[in-house]
Coordinates of C-alpha atoms in Angstrom, one line a residue:
M1 CA 72.9 -4.6 119.4
P2 CA 72.4 -3.2 115.7
M3 CA 69.3 -1.2 117.5
E4 CA 71.7 0.1 119.9
K5 CA 74.2 1.3 117.5
K6 CA 71.9 2.9 115.4
G7 CA 70.4 4.6 118.3
S8 CA 73.8 5.9 119.7
I9 CA 74.6 7.3 116.5
T10 CA 71.4 9.2 116.0
V11 CA 72.2 11.0 119.5
F12 CA 75.8 11.6 118.5
L13 CA 74.5 13.2 115.2
A14 CA 72.1 15.3 117.2
L15 CA 74.6 16.4 119.4
I16 CA 77.0 17.3 116.7
L17 CA 74.3 18.5 114.7
S18 CA 73.1 21.1 117.7
L19 CA 76.4 22.3 118.1
L20 CA 76.8 22.9 114.5
L21 CA 73.7 25.0 114.4
S22 CA 75.3 26.8 117.5
L23 CA 77.8 27.9 115.7
V24 CA 76.3 29.2 112.4
T25 CA 74.1 30.8 114.3
T26 CA 76.7 32.5 116.2
G27 CA 78.3 33.2 113.2
I28 CA 75.2 34.9 111.4
Q29 CA 74.8 37.0 114.5
S30 CA 78.5 38.3 114.1
V31 CA 78.4 38.7 110.8
Q32 CA 74.9 40.8 111.4
A33 CA 76.5 42.8 114.0
A34 CA 79.8 43.3 111.9
V35 CA 77.4 44.4 108.9
A36 CA 75.4 46.6 111.5
R37 CA 78.6 48.3 112.8
T38 CA 80.0 48.8 109.3
Q39 CA 76.5 50.5 108.1
I40 CA 76.3 52.5 111.4
L41 CA 79.9 53.3 111.0
N42 CA 78.7 54.2 107.1
S43 CA 76.1 56.3 107.9
M44 CA 78.3 58.5 110.3
D45 CA 80.7 59.3 107.9
I46 CA 78.5 59.9 104.8
G47 CA 76.5 62.2 107.1
L48 CA 79.6 63.9 108.3
Y49 CA 80.8 64.5 104.6
S50 CA 77.6 65.5 103.5
L51 CA 77.3 68.0 106.4
F52 CA 80.9 69.4 105.6
G53 CA 79.7 69.7 101.9
Q54 CA 77.0 72.4 103.1
Y55 CA 79.8 75.1 103.8
D56 CA 79.4 78.9 103.6
R57 CA 79.3 79.0 99.8
F58 CA 79.9 83.1 100.1
L59 CA 83.2 82.6 102.2
M60 CA 84.6 79.9 100.1
K61 CA 83.9 82.1 96.9
E62 CA 85.1 85.6 97.8
Y63 CA 87.5 84.4 101.0
D64 CA 88.6 80.8 100.2
L65 CA 87.7 79.6 103.4
F66 CA 85.5 76.5 104.3
F67 CA 83.3 76.6 107.3
I68 CA 79.6 75.7 108.6
D69 CA 77.4 78.2 109.0
G70 CA 76.4 77.2 112.5
A71 CA 74.0 80.1 113.0
Q72 CA 71.4 78.9 109.8
G73 CA 71.2 82.4 108.5
N74 CA 70.5 83.9 112.5
S75 CA 72.5 85.2 114.7
D76 CA 73.2 82.5 117.3
L77 CA 74.8 79.4 116.7
N78 CA 72.0 76.7 116.2
L79 CA 74.0 73.6 117.3
A80 CA 70.5 71.5 116.8
A81 CA 69.6 72.6 113.9
V82 CA 72.9 71.3 112.6
Y83 CA 72.5 68.1 114.3
D84 CA 69.3 67.6 112.6
N85 CA 71.0 68.0 109.5
L86 CA 73.3 65.3 110.3
E87 CA 70.4 63.2 111.3
S88 CA 68.5 63.5 107.8
Y89 CA 71.8 62.3 106.1
M90 CA 72.4 59.4 108.2
K91 CA 68.7 58.2 108.3
P92 CA 68.7 56.8 104.5
V93 CA 72.2 55.0 105.3
L94 CA 70.9 53.2 108.2
K95 CA 67.6 51.8 106.1
Q96 CA 69.7 50.2 103.5
N97 CA 69.8 46.2 103.3
S98 CA 67.9 44.1 105.9
Q99 CA 69.4 45.7 109.0
K100 CA 66.9 46.4 111.4
L101 CA 69.0 50.4 112.4
A102 CA 66.9 52.9 114.4
L103 CA 69.0 56.0 115.5
K104 CA 67.6 56.3 118.9
Q105 CA 69.7 59.6 120.4
G106 CA 72.7 61.5 119.4
G107 CA 74.3 65.0 119.4
F108 CA 77.5 66.9 119.2
T109 CA 80.1 66.2 122.0
G110 CA 82.8 68.9 121.0
Y111 CA 83.0 71.5 117.8
R112 CA 85.4 74.0 116.8
L113 CA 84.8 77.5 115.6
A114 CA 86.6 79.9 113.3
T115 CA 87.2 82.2 115.8
D116 CA 88.4 79.7 118.3
E117 CA 92.2 80.4 120.2
G118 CA 91.9 84.1 119.6
G119 CA 91.7 83.5 115.8
E120 CA 94.0 81.0 115.2
I121 CA 91.5 78.7 113.3
F122 CA 90.5 81.5 110.8
F123 CA 94.5 82.2 110.7
R124 CA 95.3 78.4 110.0
Q125 CA 92.9 77.9 107.0
A126 CA 94.2 81.2 105.4
V127 CA 97.9 80.0 105.5
T128 CA 97.2 77.1 104.3
F129 CA 95.3 78.5 101.2
M130 CA 98.2 80.6 100.7
R131 CA 100.6 77.9 100.8
D132 CA 99.2 75.4 98.6
T133 CA 98.7 78.6 96.1
L134 CA 102.3 80.0 95.8
G135 CA 103.9 77.0 96.6
S136 CA 107.6 76.9 98.5
Q137 CA 108.9 79.0 95.8
G138 CA 106.3 81.9 96.1
V139 CA 106.7 81.7 99.9
G140 CA 110.6 82.5 99.5
L141 CA 110.1 85.4 97.1
L142 CA 107.8 86.9 99.7
L143 CA 110.1 86.5 102.4
D144 CA 112.8 88.1 100.6
R145 CA 110.9 90.7 99.3
Y146 CA 109.5 92.0 102.7
H147 CA 111.4 91.2 105.7
K148 CA 114.8 92.7 104.0
K149 CA 112.6 96.0 103.8
E150 CA 110.9 95.7 107.4
E151 CA 113.9 96.9 109.4
K152 CA 114.7 99.8 106.9
I153 CA 111.5 101.4 107.4
R154 CA 111.3 100.9 111.0
Q155 CA 114.2 103.0 111.1
A156 CA 112.8 105.3 108.8
E157 CA 109.6 106.2 110.7
E158 CA 111.2 106.9 113.9
A159 CA 113.8 109.0 112.1
G160 CA 110.8 111.1 110.5
R161 CA 109.1 111.2 113.9
Q162 CA 112.6 112.6 115.6
S163 CA 112.6 115.3 112.8
E164 CA 108.9 116.4 113.1
D165 CA 109.7 116.5 117.1
G166 CA 112.8 118.5 116.7
N167 CA 111.4 121.5 117.4
S168 CA 113.2 122.8 114.3
L169 CA 109.9 125.1 113.0
E170 CA 109.5 126.1 116.5
N171 CA 113.3 127.4 116.9
Y172 CA 112.6 129.0 113.7
D173 CA 109.8 130.8 114.8
T174 CA 111.3 132.1 117.9
E175 CA 114.7 133.6 116.2
M176 CA 112.6 135.5 113.5
D177 CA 110.1 136.8 116.2
S178 CA 113.2 137.9 117.7
A179 CA 115.0 139.4 114.9
A180 CA 111.7 141.2 114.4
Q181 CA 111.3 142.5 117.6
K182 CA 114.8 143.8 117.2
S183 CA 114.1 145.2 114.2
Q184 CA 111.3 147.3 115.2
E185 CA 113.2 148.3 118.6
A186 CA 116.2 149.6 116.1
E187 CA 113.6 151.1 114.0
A188 CA 112.0 153.2 116.9
A189 CA 115.3 154.2 117.8
S190 CA 116.2 155.7 114.7
K191 CA 113.0 157.5 114.3
S192 CA 113.7 158.9 117.8
E193 CA 117.2 159.9 117.0
T194 CA 116.1 161.2 113.5
G195 CA 113.6 163.5 115.2
S196 CA 116.1 165.0 117.8
G197 CA 118.6 165.5 115.0
A198 CA 115.6 167.9 113.2
E199 CA 115.1 170.2 115.9
D200 CA 119.0 171.2 115.7
I201 CA 119.2 171.7 112.1
F202 CA 115.9 173.7 111.7
G203 CA 117.0 175.7 114.9
S204 CA 120.2 177.4 113.1
G205 CA 119.4 178.3 109.7
E206 CA 122.8 179.5 108.4
E207 CA 124.4 176.1 109.9
S208 CA 121.6 174.0 108.0
G209 CA 122.5 176.3 104.8
G210 CA 126.2 176.0 105.3
N211 CA 126.4 172.7 105.6
A212 CA 123.7 171.4 102.4
G213 CA 126.4 172.3 99.7
G214 CA 128.9 170.6 101.5
N215 CA 127.4 167.0 102.2
E216 CA 127.0 164.1 100.2
I217 CA 124.1 161.7 100.5
V218 CA 125.3 157.8 100.4
E219 CA 122.7 154.9 100.1
T220 CA 123.7 151.9 102.3
P221 CA 123.3 148.9 99.2
K222 CA 120.6 146.4 100.5
P223 CA 121.2 142.6 100.5
P224 CA 120.3 141.1 97.4
A225 CA 116.3 139.8 97.7
V226 CA 115.9 135.8 98.3
T227 CA 112.8 133.9 98.4
N228 CA 112.5 132.0 101.8
P229 CA 110.1 129.1 101.7
I230 CA 109.7 128.3 105.2
P231 CA 106.6 130.2 105.7
I232 CA 104.9 128.6 102.4
I233 CA 105.7 125.4 103.5
K234 CA 104.4 126.0 107.0
Q235 CA 101.2 127.1 105.9
I236 CA 101.3 124.2 103.3
R237 CA 101.7 121.8 106.6
K238 CA 98.3 123.3 107.7
M239 CA 96.5 122.2 105.1
G240 CA 94.8 118.7 105.3
L241 CA 97.5 116.0 104.6
L242 CA 95.0 113.6 102.2
N243 CA 93.8 117.0 100.2
L244 CA 97.7 117.4 99.6
V245 CA 98.3 113.5 98.4
V246 CA 95.3 111.9 97.2
P247 CA 94.1 112.6 93.8
A248 CA 91.0 115.1 93.2
D249 CA 89.7 113.1 90.7
Q250 CA 89.4 110.0 92.5
G251 CA 88.5 111.6 95.7
I252 CA 87.9 109.9 99.3
S253 CA 85.5 107.3 100.4
E254 CA 83.3 108.2 102.9
N255 CA 82.1 104.9 104.0
Q256 CA 81.4 104.3 107.7
I257 CA 80.4 101.3 110.0
S258 CA 79.6 100.4 113.4
L259 CA 82.8 98.6 115.3
S260 CA 80.4 97.7 118.3
N261 CA 79.4 94.2 116.9
L262 CA 82.4 93.3 114.8
V263 CA 84.6 90.3 116.0
S264 CA 87.3 92.5 117.9
H265 CA 84.3 94.4 120.1
R266 CA 82.1 92.0 121.1
Q267 CA 82.1 88.9 123.2
L268 CA 82.3 85.8 121.4
Q269 CA 81.2 82.5 121.1
E270 CA 83.3 79.7 121.9
G271 CA 83.7 75.8 120.8
I272 CA 83.7 73.4 123.5
N273 CA 85.7 69.9 124.2
L274 CA 87.7 69.9 120.8
P275 CA 91.2 71.8 121.1
A276 CA 93.6 72.3 118.1
E277 CA 96.8 71.2 119.5
N278 CA 99.7 72.8 118.2
I279 CA 98.0 75.1 115.9
Q280 CA 99.5 78.0 116.7
T281 CA 102.5 79.5 114.8
S282 CA 104.7 82.7 115.1
S283 CA 106.7 82.1 112.4
A284 CA 107.8 84.5 109.8
T285 CA 106.6 82.4 107.1
S286 CA 103.4 82.2 108.2
Q287 CA 102.6 86.0 109.1
I288 CA 103.9 86.6 105.2
L289 CA 101.6 84.4 104.0
Y290 CA 98.7 85.5 106.0
Q291 CA 99.3 89.3 104.9
Q292 CA 99.8 87.9 101.8
Y293 CA 96.0 86.5 102.2
L294 CA 94.5 89.6 103.6
M295 CA 96.1 91.7 100.4
E296 CA 94.6 89.3 98.0
H297 CA 91.1 89.0 99.7
L298 CA 90.7 92.7 101.3
G299 CA 90.3 96.1 99.7
N300 CA 92.5 99.1 100.0
Y301 CA 92.6 102.8 98.5
R302 CA 94.4 101.3 95.3
E303 CA 91.4 98.5 95.0
P304 CA 89.0 99.4 97.0
S305 CA 86.3 97.0 98.6
T306 CA 82.5 96.9 97.4
A307 CA 81.2 96.5 100.6
G308 CA 81.4 97.6 104.1
L309 CA 84.5 99.8 104.5
K310 CA 86.4 100.6 101.0
Y311 CA 89.7 100.8 102.6
Q312 CA 89.9 97.5 104.7
I313 CA 93.6 97.0 104.9
E314 CA 93.9 100.4 106.0
Y315 CA 91.4 99.6 108.8
L316 CA 93.9 96.8 109.9
L317 CA 96.5 99.6 110.8
G318 CA 93.9 101.9 111.8
G319 CA 90.9 100.6 113.7
K320 CA 88.9 103.3 112.9
S321 CA 85.3 103.4 111.8
S322 CA 85.7 105.3 108.6
D323 CA 87.5 105.3 105.6
R324 CA 88.7 108.5 105.8
E325 CA 90.1 108.2 109.3
N326 CA 92.0 105.1 108.2
L327 CA 93.0 106.3 105.2
Q328 CA 94.7 109.5 107.2
T329 CA 96.5 107.3 109.8
V330 CA 98.2 105.6 106.8
A331 CA 99.0 108.5 105.0
R332 CA 100.6 109.7 108.2
R333 CA 102.6 106.7 108.7
L334 CA 104.0 107.1 105.2
L335 CA 104.6 110.8 105.6
L336 CA 107.0 110.0 108.6
I337 CA 108.3 107.2 106.9
R338 CA 109.3 109.6 103.6
E339 CA 110.4 112.4 105.6
G340 CA 113.0 110.1 107.4
I341 CA 114.0 108.6 103.9
N342 CA 114.4 111.9 102.5
V343 CA 116.0 113.6 105.8
S344 CA 119.2 111.0 105.4
A345 CA 119.2 111.8 101.6
L346 CA 119.9 115.3 102.1
M347 CA 122.5 114.8 104.9
T348 CA 124.3 112.5 102.8
D349 CA 124.3 115.2 99.5
A350 CA 127.1 117.4 99.5
S351 CA 125.6 119.6 96.9
K352 CA 122.1 119.8 98.5
R353 CA 123.4 120.5 101.7
A354 CA 125.5 123.2 100.4
Q355 CA 122.5 124.7 98.9
I356 CA 120.6 124.8 102.1
Q357 CA 123.7 126.4 103.9
A358 CA 123.5 129.2 101.0
L359 CA 120.2 129.8 101.3
A360 CA 120.3 129.7 105.2
L361 CA 122.9 132.1 105.1
A362 CA 121.1 134.4 102.6
V363 CA 117.7 134.5 104.7
A364 CA 120.0 135.2 107.9
S365 CA 121.4 138.1 106.2
G366 CA 118.6 139.4 104.7
F367 CA 116.9 139.5 108.3
L368 CA 119.9 140.8 109.8
I369 CA 120.7 137.8 111.7
P370 CA 123.9 135.9 110.4
P371 CA 124.3 133.8 114.1
A372 CA 120.6 132.1 113.1
A373 CA 121.8 130.7 110.1
V374 CA 122.0 127.5 111.8
V375 CA 118.3 127.3 113.2
I376 CA 117.0 128.4 109.6
E377 CA 119.5 125.4 108.1
T378 CA 118.0 123.2 110.0
A379 CA 114.2 124.2 109.6
L380 CA 114.8 124.4 105.7
I381 CA 116.0 120.4 105.9
L382 CA 113.1 119.5 107.5
C383 CA 110.5 121.3 104.7
W384 CA 112.6 120.5 102.2
S385 CA 111.9 116.8 102.9
F386 CA 108.6 117.7 104.3
A387 CA 107.7 118.9 100.8
E388 CA 109.8 116.0 98.7
S389 CA 107.5 113.0 100.7
I390 CA 104.3 115.1 99.8
V391 CA 105.0 114.5 96.1
D392 CA 106.7 110.8 96.9
L393 CA 103.1 110.3 98.6
R394 CA 101.4 111.4 95.3
E395 CA 103.5 109.5 93.5
L396 CA 102.3 106.6 96.0
F397 CA 98.4 107.3 95.8
H398 CA 98.7 107.8 91.9
G399 CA 99.8 104.5 91.3
G400 CA 103.3 104.9 91.2
K401 CA 106.5 103.4 92.8
V402 CA 108.9 105.5 94.9
P403 CA 112.7 104.4 95.8
L404 CA 113.2 103.2 99.5
V405 CA 116.5 104.6 99.1
K406 CA 117.0 108.0 97.1
S407 CA 119.9 108.7 95.0
P408 CA 120.5 112.3 93.9
A409 CA 118.6 111.3 90.6
D410 CA 115.8 110.0 92.5
W411 CA 115.5 113.2 94.0
Q412 CA 111.9 115.2 92.7
L413 CA 111.9 119.1 94.0
S414 CA 114.1 121.2 93.7
L415 CA 114.8 124.0 96.3
E416 CA 114.1 126.9 93.7
N417 CA 110.5 125.2 93.3
L418 CA 110.1 124.6 97.1
S419 CA 107.6 127.7 97.3
N420 CA 105.9 126.4 94.4
L421 CA 105.1 123.2 96.0
L422 CA 101.2 122.9 95.5
Q423 CA 101.8 124.0 91.5
E424 CA 104.8 121.8 91.0
M425 CA 103.6 118.6 92.7
D426 CA 102.7 116.6 89.7
S427 CA 104.9 117.9 87.3
E428 CA 107.7 117.2 89.7
R429 CA 107.1 113.5 90.8
K430 CA 108.7 110.6 89.3
D431 CA 107.7 106.9 89.1
V432 CA 110.6 105.0 89.9
E433 CA 111.2 101.4 88.2
G434 CA 111.7 99.0 90.6
G435 CA 110.9 101.1 94.0
M436 CA 107.9 100.5 96.5
S437 CA 104.3 100.7 95.5
Y438 CA 101.5 101.9 97.6
E439 CA 100.6 98.2 98.3
D440 CA 104.1 97.5 99.4
Y441 CA 104.2 99.8 101.9
L442 CA 101.0 98.2 103.4
Q443 CA 102.6 94.9 103.2
V444 CA 105.5 96.4 105.7
L445 CA 103.4 98.2 107.6
L446 CA 101.5 95.2 108.4
L447 CA 104.6 93.2 109.9
S448 CA 104.9 95.7 112.5
T449 CA 101.1 95.3 113.3
S450 CA 100.8 92.6 116.2
R451 CA 99.5 89.4 115.2
S452 CA 96.3 89.6 117.4
Q453 CA 95.1 92.8 115.8
K454 CA 95.8 91.7 112.3
L455 CA 93.7 88.4 113.2
K456 CA 90.8 90.4 114.6
R457 CA 90.3 93.0 112.2
G458 CA 91.2 90.8 109.4
M459 CA 87.6 89.3 110.5
D460 CA 86.3 92.5 111.3
M461 CA 86.1 93.2 107.5
I462 CA 85.4 89.9 106.6
E463 CA 82.2 90.3 108.8
A464 CA 81.3 93.6 107.6
E465 CA 81.8 92.6 104.3
I466 CA 79.2 89.6 104.2
R467 CA 76.6 91.6 105.9
A468 CA 76.4 94.1 103.6
T469 CA 75.0 91.4 101.5
K470 CA 71.3 91.1 101.2
G471 CA 70.2 88.1 103.6
R472 CA 73.5 87.7 105.5
E473 CA 72.8 90.8 108.0
Q474 CA 73.3 88.7 111.0
F475 CA 76.2 86.9 109.6
R476 CA 78.8 86.3 112.7
L477 CA 82.0 84.1 112.1
D478 CA 82.1 82.5 115.7
C479 CA 78.9 81.1 114.3
C480 CA 81.1 79.3 111.7
I481 CA 82.3 75.7 112.6
E482 CA 85.4 74.4 111.5
A483 CA 85.4 70.7 113.0
I484 CA 82.5 68.6 114.7
E485 CA 83.0 65.8 116.8
A486 CA 79.8 63.7 116.6
S487 CA 78.1 61.0 118.8
V488 CA 75.2 58.8 118.3
D489 CA 73.4 55.4 119.5
V490 CA 71.9 53.4 116.8
Q491 CA 69.7 49.8 117.7
A492 CA 70.3 47.3 115.5
N493 CA 67.7 44.7 115.4
R494 CA 65.7 46.0 118.3
S495 CA 68.1 44.3 120.7
R496 CA 71.7 45.8 120.7
T497 CA 72.8 49.3 120.8
Y498 CA 75.8 50.6 119.6
T499 CA 77.5 53.8 120.4
V500 CA 79.8 55.4 117.5
T501 CA 81.7 58.6 117.8
K502 CA 83.7 60.4 115.1
Q503 CA 85.2 63.4 114.6
Y504 CA 85.9 65.4 111.2
S505 CA 87.3 69.2 110.1
Y506 CA 88.3 70.8 106.9
I507 CA 92.0 70.9 108.1

């Protein structure tokens, strides 16, 4: 019996021990699996962090944008090279500890590019940067500064366009031509009558001699001479606008670029399987922030860029391939705006209206066409507002400020000096404190520009400037990666394979 008890205890202990060993082995395997999974996830995290740490340094330094150059210096997206880079950061982590981890295969199951969603990815980064930089108070100040002026400037531009399209100068020309023709006809008739009378006079010498002593010659008084500035202003209007308003000592950039291979003119590459949800925003705040971003990172006439087109903000408004053409487009719009503002100021200023009416009547009387005074008055209003607007634009292009709404005290060019516009432009112009600068006008003009146009043309200018850098001639924004979803298969201890999928993005 004692031997049987010892044997039964031994078997019982053996069963218990085998169960314990099984539990220990299972526990060890579970720990190993957990360690393997943790190490694999850690390697993926480190790999993605390291990969996204290799953002394009030029984009970050010059434009405060975070993107990976997926083309690796070439013109085509090279995802294989980007993935190899990811693997190079993962493998050292997988080799740590005693785990036998081997990366079998992997790749990108999704990625997002800067130009995706019509440029919304690029837009979001720009807006996020400006919001973080300015803060809520700065954003509020920007909104107050420009949105209140947007409608006034839109109305002024429309008024200026209507003034230019009103045919006032054409009507003036018609009246003056008609007056000239009537004058010639009258002069011809007068000469004809004078010739006929001479025959009668010299036909009878007695009558002639008898009447000579009894007739007294009376001269008709001439109307006082007045200077009509309209013909001079008409000639000035035919001159190149930029030659009138741009300071001669600063000159105009003659830079040109090819637009055919820029974002807005080519077929873009697109990301896959990684849409950005709820990314698009059309709020006024986002628009203002994006425009402020453009003003701070792109060049304009007052602060030109050093590469590509110098007047980059003007390109956003003009869309032409040369600086001169884009500056011309902006100058024309500014002229219309200022004309609309100045016509309104003339019409509401009783003193200036009286001066215009008096001069119009004097000119009409001088040409013996008093009924044409109204037509001449309309032409004078256009000419005076045009000349005043030229002085305004010269001030803006010189870096000064011009008031959005003019008071009589802000008016610069007198009616008497209208004919001397070319000589008086710089001596008459005023820099008005509290007025709008050239850059302020650009900001308001951008508000009326479509969102899509601002996005694509803004990316155009970034591409063009980077391509002017040595070694970056093939740079493309649609090869710049903003987000990645990566998936890898890792074999652990030569037996089990784990699949890990993770996403990472800059925002």
